[in-house]
mmCIF file of C-alpha atoms in Angstrom:
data_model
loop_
_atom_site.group_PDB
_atom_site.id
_atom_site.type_symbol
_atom_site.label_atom_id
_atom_site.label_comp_id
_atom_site.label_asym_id
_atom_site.label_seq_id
_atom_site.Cartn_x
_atom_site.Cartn_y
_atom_site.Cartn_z
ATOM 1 C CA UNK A 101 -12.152 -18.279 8.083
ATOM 2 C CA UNK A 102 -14.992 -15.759 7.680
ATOM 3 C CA UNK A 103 -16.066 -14.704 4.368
ATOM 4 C CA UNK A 104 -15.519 -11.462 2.997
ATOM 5 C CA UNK A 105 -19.173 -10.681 2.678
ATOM 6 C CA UNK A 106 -20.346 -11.963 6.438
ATOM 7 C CA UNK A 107 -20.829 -9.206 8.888
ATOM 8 C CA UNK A 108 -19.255 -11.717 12.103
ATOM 9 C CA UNK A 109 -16.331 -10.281 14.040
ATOM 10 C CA UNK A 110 -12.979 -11.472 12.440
ATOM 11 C CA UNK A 111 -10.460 -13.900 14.907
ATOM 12 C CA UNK A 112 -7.232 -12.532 15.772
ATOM 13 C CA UNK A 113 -5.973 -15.110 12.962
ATOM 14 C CA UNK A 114 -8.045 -13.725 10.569
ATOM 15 C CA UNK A 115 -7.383 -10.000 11.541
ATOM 16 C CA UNK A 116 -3.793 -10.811 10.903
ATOM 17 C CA UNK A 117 -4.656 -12.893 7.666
ATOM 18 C CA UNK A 118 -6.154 -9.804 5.984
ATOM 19 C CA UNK A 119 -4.032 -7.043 7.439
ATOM 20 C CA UNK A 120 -0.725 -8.694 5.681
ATOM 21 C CA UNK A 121 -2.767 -9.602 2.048
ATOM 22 C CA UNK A 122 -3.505 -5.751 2.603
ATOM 23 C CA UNK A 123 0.615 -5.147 2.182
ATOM 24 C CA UNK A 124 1.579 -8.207 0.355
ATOM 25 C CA UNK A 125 -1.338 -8.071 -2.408
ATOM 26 C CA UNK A 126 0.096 -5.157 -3.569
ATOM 27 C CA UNK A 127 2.786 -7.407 -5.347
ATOM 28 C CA UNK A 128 0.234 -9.261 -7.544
ATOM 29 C CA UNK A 129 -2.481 -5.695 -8.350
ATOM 30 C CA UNK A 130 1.004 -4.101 -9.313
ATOM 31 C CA UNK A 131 1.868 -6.265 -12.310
ATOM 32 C CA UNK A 132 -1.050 -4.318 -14.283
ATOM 33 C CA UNK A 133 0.126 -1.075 -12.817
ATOM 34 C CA UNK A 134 -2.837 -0.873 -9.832
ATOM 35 C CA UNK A 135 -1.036 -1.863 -6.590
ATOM 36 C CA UNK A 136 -3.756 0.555 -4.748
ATOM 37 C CA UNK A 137 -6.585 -2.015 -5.782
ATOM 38 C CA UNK A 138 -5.556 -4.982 -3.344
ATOM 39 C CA UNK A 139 -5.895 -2.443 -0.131
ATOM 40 C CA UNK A 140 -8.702 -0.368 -1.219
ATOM 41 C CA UNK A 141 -10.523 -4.088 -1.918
ATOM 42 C CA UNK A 142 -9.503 -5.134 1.578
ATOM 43 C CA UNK A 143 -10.545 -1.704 3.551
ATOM 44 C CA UNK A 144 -14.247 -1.714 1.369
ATOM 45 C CA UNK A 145 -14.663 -5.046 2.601
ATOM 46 C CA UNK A 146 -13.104 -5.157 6.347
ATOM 47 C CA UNK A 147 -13.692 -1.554 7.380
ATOM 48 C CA UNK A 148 -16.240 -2.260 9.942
ATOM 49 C CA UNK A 149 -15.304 -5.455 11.120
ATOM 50 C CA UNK A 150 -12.045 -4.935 11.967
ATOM 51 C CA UNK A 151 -9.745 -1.981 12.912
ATOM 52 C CA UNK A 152 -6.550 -3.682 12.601
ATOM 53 C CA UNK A 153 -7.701 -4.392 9.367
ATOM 54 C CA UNK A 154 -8.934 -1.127 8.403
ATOM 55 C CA UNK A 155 -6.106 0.782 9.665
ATOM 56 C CA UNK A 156 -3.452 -1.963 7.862
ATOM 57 C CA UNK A 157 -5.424 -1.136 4.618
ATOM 58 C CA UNK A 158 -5.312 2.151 4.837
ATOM 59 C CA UNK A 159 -1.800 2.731 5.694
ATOM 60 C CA UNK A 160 -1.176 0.544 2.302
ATOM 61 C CA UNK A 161 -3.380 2.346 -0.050
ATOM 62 C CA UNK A 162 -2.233 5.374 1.111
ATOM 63 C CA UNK A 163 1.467 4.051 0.198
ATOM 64 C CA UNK A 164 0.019 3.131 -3.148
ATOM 65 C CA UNK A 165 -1.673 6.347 -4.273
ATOM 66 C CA UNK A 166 1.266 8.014 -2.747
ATOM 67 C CA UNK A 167 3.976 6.073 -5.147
ATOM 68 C CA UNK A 168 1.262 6.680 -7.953
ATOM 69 C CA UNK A 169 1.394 10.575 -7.537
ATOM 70 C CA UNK A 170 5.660 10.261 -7.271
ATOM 71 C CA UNK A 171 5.608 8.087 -10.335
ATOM 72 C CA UNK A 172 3.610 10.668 -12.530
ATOM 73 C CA UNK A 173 5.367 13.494 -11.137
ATOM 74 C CA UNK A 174 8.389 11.668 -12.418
ATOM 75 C CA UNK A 175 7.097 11.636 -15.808
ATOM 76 C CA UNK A 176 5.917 14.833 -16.090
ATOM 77 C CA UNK A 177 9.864 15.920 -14.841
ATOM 78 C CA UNK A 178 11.166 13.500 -17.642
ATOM 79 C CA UNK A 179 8.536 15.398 -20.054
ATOM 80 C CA UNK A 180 9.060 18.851 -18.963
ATOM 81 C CA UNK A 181 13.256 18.263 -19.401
ATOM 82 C CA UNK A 182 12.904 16.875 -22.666
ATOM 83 C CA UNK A 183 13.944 13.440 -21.318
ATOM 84 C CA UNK A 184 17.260 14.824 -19.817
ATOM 85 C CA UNK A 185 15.423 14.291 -16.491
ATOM 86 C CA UNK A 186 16.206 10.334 -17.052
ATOM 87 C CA UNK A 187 19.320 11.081 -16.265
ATOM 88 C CA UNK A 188 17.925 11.847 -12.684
ATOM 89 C CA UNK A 189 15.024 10.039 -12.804
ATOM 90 C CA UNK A 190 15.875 6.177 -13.173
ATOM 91 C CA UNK A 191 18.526 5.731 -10.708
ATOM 92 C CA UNK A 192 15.826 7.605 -8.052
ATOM 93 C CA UNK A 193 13.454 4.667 -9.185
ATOM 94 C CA UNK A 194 14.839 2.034 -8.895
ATOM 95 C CA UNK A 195 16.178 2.991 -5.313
ATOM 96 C CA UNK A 196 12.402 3.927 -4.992
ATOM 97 C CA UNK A 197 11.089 0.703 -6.065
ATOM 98 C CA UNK A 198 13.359 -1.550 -3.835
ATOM 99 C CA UNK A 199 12.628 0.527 -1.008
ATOM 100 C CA UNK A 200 8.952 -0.005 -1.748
ATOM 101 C CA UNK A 201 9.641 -3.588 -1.827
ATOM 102 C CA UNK A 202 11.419 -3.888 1.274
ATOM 103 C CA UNK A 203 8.709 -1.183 3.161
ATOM 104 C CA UNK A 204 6.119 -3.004 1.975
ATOM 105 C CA UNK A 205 7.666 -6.129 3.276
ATOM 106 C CA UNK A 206 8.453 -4.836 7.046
ATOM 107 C CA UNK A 207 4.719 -3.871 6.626
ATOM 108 C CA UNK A 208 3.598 -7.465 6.281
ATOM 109 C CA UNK A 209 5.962 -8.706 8.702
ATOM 110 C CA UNK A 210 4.307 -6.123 11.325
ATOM 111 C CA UNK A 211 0.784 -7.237 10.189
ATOM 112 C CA UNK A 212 1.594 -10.788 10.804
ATOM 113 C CA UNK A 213 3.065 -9.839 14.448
ATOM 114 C CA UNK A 214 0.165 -8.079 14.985
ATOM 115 C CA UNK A 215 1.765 -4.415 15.165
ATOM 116 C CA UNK A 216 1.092 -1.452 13.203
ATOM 117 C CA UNK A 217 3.389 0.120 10.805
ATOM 118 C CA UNK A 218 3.456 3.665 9.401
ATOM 119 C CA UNK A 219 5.046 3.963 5.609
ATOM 120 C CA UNK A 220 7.951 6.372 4.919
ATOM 121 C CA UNK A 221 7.001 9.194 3.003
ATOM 122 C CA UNK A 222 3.446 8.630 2.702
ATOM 123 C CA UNK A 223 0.707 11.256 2.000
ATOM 124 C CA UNK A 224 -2.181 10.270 4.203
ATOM 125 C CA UNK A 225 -5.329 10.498 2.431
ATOM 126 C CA UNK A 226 -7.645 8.384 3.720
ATOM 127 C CA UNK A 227 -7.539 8.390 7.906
#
């Protein structure tokens, strides 16, 4: 497997390889509250050695920064209601949050096939 840092074109294998970690890696950033790190790591890195790569990457830190921005507007709405938003709020995250979970899964199960995948409700930031 080529290193990270090598500029040699990446195997099919290896394409695959880092286009699901790009998905999937979001699961371990997440547990300190950065799921966008994992992606953005893998697109600095792979961006011109691979387009599946790249455009894998992408499509997941766009996802990420996208369910950043819906999780603070949540908390703003929860602010702004005096916490009577809650009410609202929790049930739509944690249908959020398994969605996210199961996207993010069909994501890496594309990667792995070798197929694109396009996120649900994702603001595209980065092309």
């Amino acid at each position: 497997m080529s290193t990270p840092g090598s500029g040699s074109a990446l195997s099919a294998s290896e394409e695959r390889t880092w286009a699901m970690l790009a998905h999937v890696g979001v699961f371990i950033a997440a547990w300190v509250a950065m799921g966008f790190l994992c992606p953005l790591i893998i697109w600095l890195l792979f961006r011109g050695r691979s387009e599946f790569v790249r455009k894998n990457a992408v499509e997941s830190l766009n996802f990420q920064i996208s369910l950043l921005i819906y999780t603070a507007i949540a908390v703003v709405l929860v602010l702004i209601t005096f916490g009577l938003g809650v009410l609202i709020i929790v049930p739509l995250i944690v249908i959020g949050a398994v969605a996210a979970v199961v996207v993010i899964v069909l994501a890496t199960i594309a990667a792995s096939s070798g197929q694109d995948y396009r996120y649900p409700l994702t603001i595209r930031f980065i092309r």
